[in-house]
CSV table of C-alpha atoms and ligand atoms in Angstrom, one decimal:
chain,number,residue,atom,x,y,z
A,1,UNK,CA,32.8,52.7,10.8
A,2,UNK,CA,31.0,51.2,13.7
A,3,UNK,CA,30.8,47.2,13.4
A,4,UNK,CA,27.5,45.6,14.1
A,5,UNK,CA,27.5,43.6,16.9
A,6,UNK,CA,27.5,39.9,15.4
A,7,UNK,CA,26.0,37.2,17.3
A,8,UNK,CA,26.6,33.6,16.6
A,9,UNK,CA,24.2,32.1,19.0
A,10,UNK,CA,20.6,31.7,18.8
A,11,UNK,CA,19.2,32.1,22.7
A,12,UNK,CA,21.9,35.5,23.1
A,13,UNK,CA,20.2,36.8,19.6
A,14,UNK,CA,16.5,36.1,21.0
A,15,UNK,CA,17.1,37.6,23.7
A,16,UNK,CA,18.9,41.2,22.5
A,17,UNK,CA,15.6,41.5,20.0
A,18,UNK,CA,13.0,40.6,22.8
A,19,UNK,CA,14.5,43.2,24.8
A,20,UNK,CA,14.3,45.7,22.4
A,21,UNK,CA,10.6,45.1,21.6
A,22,UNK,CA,9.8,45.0,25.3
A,23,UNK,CA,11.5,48.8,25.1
A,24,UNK,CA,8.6,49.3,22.3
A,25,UNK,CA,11.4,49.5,19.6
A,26,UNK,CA,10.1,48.2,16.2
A,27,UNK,CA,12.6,45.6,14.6
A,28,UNK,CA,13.0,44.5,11.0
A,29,UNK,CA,15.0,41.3,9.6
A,30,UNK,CA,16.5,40.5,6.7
A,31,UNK,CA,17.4,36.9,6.1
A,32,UNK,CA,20.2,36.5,3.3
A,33,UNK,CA,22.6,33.8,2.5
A,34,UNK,CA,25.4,36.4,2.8
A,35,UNK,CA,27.7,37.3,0.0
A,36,UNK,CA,25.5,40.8,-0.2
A,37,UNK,CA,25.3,42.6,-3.2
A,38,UNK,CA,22.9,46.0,-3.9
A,39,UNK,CA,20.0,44.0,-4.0
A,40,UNK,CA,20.7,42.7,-0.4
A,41,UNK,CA,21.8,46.1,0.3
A,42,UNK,CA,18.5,47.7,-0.8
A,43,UNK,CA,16.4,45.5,1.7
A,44,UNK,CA,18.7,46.2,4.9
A,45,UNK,CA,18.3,49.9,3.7
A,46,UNK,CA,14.6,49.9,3.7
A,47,UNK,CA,14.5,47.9,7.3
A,48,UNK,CA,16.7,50.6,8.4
A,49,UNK,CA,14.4,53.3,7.5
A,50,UNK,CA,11.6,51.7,8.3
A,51,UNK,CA,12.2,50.3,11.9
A,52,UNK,CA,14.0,51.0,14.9
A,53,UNK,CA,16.7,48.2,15.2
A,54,UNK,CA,17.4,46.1,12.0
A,55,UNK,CA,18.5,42.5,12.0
A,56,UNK,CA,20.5,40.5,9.2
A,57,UNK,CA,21.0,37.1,9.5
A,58,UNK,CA,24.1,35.7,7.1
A,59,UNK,CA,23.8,32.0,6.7
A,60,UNK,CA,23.9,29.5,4.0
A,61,UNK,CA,21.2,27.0,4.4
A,62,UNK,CA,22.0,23.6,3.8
A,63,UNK,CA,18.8,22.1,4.1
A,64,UNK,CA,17.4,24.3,0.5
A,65,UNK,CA,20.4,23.0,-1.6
A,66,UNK,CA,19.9,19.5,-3.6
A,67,UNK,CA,22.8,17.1,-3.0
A,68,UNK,CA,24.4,18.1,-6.4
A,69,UNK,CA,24.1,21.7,-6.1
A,70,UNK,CA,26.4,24.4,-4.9
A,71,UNK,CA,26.3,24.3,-1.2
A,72,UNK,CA,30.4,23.3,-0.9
A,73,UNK,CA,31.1,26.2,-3.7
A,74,UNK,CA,28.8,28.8,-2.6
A,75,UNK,CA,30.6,32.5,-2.4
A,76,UNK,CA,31.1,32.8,1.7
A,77,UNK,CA,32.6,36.8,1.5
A,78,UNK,CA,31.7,37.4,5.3
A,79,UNK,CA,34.6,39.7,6.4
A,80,UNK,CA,33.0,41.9,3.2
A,81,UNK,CA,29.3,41.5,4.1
A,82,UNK,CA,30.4,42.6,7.6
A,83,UNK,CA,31.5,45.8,5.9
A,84,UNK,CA,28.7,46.3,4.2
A,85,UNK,CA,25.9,45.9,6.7
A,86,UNK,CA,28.4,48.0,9.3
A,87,UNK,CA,28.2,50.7,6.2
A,88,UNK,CA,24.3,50.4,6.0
A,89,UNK,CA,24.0,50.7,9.9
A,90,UNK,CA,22.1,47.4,10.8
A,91,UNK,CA,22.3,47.3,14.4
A,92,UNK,CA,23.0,43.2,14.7
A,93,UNK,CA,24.2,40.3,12.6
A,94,UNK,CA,23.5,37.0,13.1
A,95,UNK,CA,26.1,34.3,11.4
A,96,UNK,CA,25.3,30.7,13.2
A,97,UNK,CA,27.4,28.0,13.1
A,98,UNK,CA,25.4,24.7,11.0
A,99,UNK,CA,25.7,23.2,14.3
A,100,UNK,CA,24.0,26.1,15.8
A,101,UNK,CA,20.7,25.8,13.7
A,102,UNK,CA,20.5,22.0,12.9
A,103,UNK,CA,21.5,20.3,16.1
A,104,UNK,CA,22.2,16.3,15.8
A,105,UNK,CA,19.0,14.4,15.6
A,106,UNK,CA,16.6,17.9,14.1
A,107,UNK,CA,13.6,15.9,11.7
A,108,UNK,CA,11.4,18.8,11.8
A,109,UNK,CA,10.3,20.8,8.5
A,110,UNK,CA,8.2,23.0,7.0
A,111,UNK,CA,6.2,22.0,3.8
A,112,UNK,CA,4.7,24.6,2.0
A,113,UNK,CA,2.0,22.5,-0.2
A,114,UNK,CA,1.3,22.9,-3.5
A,115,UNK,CA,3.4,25.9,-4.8
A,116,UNK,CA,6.2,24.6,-3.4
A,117,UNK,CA,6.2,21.6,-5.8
A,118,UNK,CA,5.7,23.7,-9.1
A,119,UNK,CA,8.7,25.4,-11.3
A,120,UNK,CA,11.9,26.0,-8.8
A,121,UNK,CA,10.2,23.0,-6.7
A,122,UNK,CA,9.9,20.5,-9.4
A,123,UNK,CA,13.4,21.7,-10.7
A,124,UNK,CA,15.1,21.3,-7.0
A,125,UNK,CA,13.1,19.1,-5.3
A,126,UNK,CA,13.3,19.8,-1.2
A,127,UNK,CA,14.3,23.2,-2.0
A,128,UNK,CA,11.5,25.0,-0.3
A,129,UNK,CA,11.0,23.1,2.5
A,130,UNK,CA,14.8,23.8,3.5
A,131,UNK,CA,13.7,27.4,2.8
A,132,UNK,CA,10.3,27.4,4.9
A,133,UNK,CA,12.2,25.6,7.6
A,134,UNK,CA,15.1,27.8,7.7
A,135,UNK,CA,12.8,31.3,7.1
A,136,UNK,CA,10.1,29.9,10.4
A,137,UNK,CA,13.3,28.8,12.5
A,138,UNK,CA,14.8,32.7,12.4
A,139,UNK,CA,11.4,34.2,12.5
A,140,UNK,CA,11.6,32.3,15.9
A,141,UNK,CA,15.2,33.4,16.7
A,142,UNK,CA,14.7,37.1,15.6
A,143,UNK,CA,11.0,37.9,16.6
A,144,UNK,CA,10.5,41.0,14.8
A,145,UNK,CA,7.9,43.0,13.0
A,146,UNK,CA,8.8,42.6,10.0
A,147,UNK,CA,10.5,41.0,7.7
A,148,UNK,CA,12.5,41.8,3.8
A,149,UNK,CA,12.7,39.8,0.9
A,150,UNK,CA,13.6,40.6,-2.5
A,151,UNK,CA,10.9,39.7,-5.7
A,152,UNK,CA,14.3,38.7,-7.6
A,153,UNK,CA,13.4,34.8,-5.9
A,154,UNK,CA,9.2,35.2,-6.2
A,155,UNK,CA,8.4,31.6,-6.1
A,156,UNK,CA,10.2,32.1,-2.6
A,157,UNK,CA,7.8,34.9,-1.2
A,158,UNK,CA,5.2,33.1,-2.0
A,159,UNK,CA,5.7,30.5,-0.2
A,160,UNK,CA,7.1,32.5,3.0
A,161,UNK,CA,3.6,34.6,2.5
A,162,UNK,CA,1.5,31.0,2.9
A,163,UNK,CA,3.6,30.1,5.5
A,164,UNK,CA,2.7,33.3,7.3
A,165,UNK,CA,-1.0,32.9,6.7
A,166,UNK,CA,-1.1,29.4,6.7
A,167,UNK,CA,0.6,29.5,10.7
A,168,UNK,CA,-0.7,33.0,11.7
A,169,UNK,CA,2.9,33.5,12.5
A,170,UNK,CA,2.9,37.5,13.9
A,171,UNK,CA,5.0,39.2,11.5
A,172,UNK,CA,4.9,41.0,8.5
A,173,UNK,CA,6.5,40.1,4.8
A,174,UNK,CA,7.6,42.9,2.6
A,175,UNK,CA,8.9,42.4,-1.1
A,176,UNK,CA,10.9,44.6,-2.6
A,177,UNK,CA,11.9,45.3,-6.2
A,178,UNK,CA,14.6,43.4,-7.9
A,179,UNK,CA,18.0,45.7,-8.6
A,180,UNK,CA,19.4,45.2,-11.5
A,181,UNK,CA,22.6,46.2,-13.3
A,182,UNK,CA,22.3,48.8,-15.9
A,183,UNK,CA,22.1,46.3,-18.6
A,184,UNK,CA,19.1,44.4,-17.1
A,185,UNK,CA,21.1,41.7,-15.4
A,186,UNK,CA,19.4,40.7,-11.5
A,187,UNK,CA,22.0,40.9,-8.6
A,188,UNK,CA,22.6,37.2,-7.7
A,189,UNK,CA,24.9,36.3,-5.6
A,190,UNK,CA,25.5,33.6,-8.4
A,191,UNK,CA,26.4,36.0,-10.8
A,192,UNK,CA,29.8,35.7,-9.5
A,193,UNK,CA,29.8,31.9,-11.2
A,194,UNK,CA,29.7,33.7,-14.6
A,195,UNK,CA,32.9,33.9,-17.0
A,196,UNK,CA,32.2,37.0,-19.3
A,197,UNK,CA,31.1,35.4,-21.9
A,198,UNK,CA,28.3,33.5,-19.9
A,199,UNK,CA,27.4,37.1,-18.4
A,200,UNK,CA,26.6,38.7,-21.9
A,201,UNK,CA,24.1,35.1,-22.5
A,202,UNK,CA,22.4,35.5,-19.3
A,203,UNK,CA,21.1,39.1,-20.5
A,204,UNK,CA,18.3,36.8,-22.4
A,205,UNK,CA,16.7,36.0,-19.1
A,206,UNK,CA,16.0,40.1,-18.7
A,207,UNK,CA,15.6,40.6,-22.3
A,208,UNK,CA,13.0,37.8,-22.5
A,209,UNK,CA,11.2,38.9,-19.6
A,210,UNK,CA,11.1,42.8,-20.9
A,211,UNK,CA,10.2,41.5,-24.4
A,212,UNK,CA,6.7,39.2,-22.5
A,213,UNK,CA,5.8,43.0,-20.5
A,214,UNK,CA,6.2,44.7,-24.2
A,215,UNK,CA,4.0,42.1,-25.6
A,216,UNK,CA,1.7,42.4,-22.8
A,217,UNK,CA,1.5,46.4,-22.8
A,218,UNK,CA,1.1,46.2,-26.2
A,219,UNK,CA,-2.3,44.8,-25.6
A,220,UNK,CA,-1.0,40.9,-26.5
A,221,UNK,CA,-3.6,38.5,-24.2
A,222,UNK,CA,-2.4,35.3,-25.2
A,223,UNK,CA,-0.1,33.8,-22.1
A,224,UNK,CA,0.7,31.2,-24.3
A,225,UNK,CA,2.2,33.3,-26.8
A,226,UNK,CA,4.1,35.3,-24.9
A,227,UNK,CA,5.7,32.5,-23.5
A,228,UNK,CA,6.4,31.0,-26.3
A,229,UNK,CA,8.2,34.4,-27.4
A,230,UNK,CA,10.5,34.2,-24.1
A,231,UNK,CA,11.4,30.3,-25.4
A,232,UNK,CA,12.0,31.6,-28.4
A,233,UNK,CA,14.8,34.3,-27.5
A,234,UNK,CA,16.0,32.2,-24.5
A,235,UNK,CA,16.5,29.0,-26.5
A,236,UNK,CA,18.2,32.0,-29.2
A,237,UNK,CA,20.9,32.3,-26.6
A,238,UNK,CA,23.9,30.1,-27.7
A,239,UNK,CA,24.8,28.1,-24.5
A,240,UNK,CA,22.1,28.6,-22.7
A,241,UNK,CA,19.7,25.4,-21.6
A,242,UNK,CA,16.3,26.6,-20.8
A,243,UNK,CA,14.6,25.1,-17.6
A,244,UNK,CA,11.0,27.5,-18.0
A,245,UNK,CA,9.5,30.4,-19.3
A,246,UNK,CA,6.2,31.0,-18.5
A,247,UNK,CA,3.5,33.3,-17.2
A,248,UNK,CA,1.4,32.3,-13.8
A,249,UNK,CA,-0.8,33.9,-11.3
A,250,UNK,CA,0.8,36.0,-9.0
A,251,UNK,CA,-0.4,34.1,-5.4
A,252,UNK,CA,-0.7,30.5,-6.9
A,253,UNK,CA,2.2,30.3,-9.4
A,254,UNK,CA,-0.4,28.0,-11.7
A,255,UNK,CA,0.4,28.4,-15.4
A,256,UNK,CA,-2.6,31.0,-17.0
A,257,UNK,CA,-3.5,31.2,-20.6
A,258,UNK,CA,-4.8,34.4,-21.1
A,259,UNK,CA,-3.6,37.9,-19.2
A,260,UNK,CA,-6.8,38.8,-17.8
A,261,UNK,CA,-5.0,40.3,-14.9
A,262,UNK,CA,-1.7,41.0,-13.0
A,263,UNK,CA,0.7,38.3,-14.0
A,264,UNK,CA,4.1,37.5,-13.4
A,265,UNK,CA,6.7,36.3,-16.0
A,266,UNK,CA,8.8,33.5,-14.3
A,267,UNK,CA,12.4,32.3,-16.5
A,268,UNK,CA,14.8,29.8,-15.4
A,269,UNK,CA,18.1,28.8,-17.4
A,270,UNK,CA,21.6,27.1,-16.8
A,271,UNK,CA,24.6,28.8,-18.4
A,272,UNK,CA,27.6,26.4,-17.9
A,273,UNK,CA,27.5,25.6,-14.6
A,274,UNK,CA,25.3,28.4,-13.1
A,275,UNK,CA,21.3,28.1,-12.6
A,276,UNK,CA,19.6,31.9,-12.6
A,277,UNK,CA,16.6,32.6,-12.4
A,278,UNK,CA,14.3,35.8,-13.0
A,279,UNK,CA,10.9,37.4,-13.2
A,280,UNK,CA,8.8,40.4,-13.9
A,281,UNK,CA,5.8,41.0,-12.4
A,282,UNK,CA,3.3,42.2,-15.7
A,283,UNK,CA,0.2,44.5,-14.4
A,284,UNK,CA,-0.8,46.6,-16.8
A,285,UNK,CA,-4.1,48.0,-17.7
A,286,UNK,CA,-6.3,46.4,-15.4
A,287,UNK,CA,-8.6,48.4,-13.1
A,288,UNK,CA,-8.9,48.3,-9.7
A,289,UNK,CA,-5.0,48.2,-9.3
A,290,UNK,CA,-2.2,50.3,-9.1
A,291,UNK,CA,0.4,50.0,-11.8
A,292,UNK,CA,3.2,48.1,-11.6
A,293,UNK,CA,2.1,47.3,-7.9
A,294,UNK,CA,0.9,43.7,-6.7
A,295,UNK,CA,-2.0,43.6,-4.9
A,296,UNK,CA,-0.2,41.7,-2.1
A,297,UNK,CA,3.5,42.8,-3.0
B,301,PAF,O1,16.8,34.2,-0.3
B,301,PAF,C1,17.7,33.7,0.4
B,301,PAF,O2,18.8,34.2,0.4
B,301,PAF,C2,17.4,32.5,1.2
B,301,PAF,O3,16.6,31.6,0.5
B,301,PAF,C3,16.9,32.8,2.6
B,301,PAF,C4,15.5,33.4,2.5
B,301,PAF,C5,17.9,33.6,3.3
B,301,PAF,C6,16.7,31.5,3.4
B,301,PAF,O4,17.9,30.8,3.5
């Protein structure tokens, strides 16, 4: 296998991706935190088809973690994610030292107002201003056309989407579909917190999120209800401490009360140690829209 050429510093990366644009060669990025699993996988494989020269950028961001989450403990697998982006032909990695992307005295930040506050925000307060700072800083680093995230962390596309709009920054967001294991789980990199036994309890998140789309297919219109059916099988789930359940709008993330539209299904739980989150985006039998497409997704 031919390695991708990894790049540790910020001005040499800039550089390598202006060049290529100024050759008229179309460049996609994928921003991840590293230890890369098929969901990962699935976005550097749609960059790859989609432009000329593909980017991933491998670095865990200190400024979206709390001060009593998992920063120190976060899995850090990079000779194996080098493997895997080599497999998935990439043509450059980026893994930056801390020192590399916050350099002594940096006070700058990104807030995202608003939706940044609500359900992860309120949970992990700062978290999405560490992620809006660290997403606009490689956008700047790695000027491409566009630019892959997963819908497994939506709260976090929406945000990068009003970022984009909000700072007519030149590039373009695409989300793609969560991948989950055959049983329903959604690849997180966390999942490799989970003993066995805290595994087969995180299945509620899925199966409470499948269970709101059922209800909603099935012609149910009352959000509140179908929330209160995901509480229902997620507080069910013996170990498992509930953070939200909830249907919202799809661009504002504000809590609705009736489906009268495309909605998405947001869950967030703690099992032992290990936060996970989840969603499903619900957009059924509605005119005027594609099924199970977002309008802006
Ligand atoms: O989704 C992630 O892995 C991270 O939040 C991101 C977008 C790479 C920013 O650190």
């Amino acid at each position: 296998l031919r390695s991708p050429t990894v790049i540790t510093r910020g001005d040499e990366l800039r550089r390598q991706v202006l060049a290529w644009r100024a050759e008229g060669e179309s460049v996609g990025l994928v921003p991840t935190m590293g230890a890369l699993h098929a969901g990962h996988m699935s976005l550097v494989a749609r960059s790859v088809k989609e432009c000329r020269r593909t980017v991933v950028t491998i670095f865990v961001n200190p400024t979206q973690f709390g001060p009593d989450e998992d920063f120190a403990r976060y899995p850090r697998p990079l000779d194996r994610d080098l493997e895997l982006v080599a497999a998935a032909k990439a043509d450059l990695v980026f893994v930056p030292a801390a020192d590399e992307i916050y350099r002594a005295g940096h006070v700058t930040f990104v807030e995202v107002e608003g939706i940044s506050q609500r359900w992860e925000g309120a949970i992990r307060p700062g978290h999405f201003r560490g992620v809006a700072t660290i997403v606009l800083k490689l956008f700047n680093l790695v000027p491409a056309d566009q630019a892959y995230f997963g819908q497994k962390d939506y709260q976090q596309t929406v945000v990068i989407r009003r970022m984009v709009a909000d700072l007519n920054l030149p590039i373009e967001i695409r989300v793609l579909p969560t991948v989950r294991e055959p049983d329903g789980l959604a690849l997180s990199s966390r999942n490799a917190y989970l003993s066995a036994d805290e595994r087969t309890r995180a299945l509620a998140l899925s199966r409470s999120l499948r269970r709101a789309a059922e209800l909603a297919a099935a012609g149910q219109r009352d959000a509140k209800l179908i929330a209160a059916e995901m509480r229902r099988i997620l507080e069910s789930a013996p170990g498992l401490i509930l953070d939200y359940a909830t249907l919202v709008d799809p661009d504002n993330l504000e809590e609705v009360s009736r489906v009268a539209g495309p909605v998405v299904a947001l869950a967030a739980a703690r099992i032992g140690r290990t936060r996970l989150i989840d969603n499903e985006i619900i957009n059924i039998g509605f005119a005027d829209t594609s099924a199970g497409e977002m309008p802006n997704v």
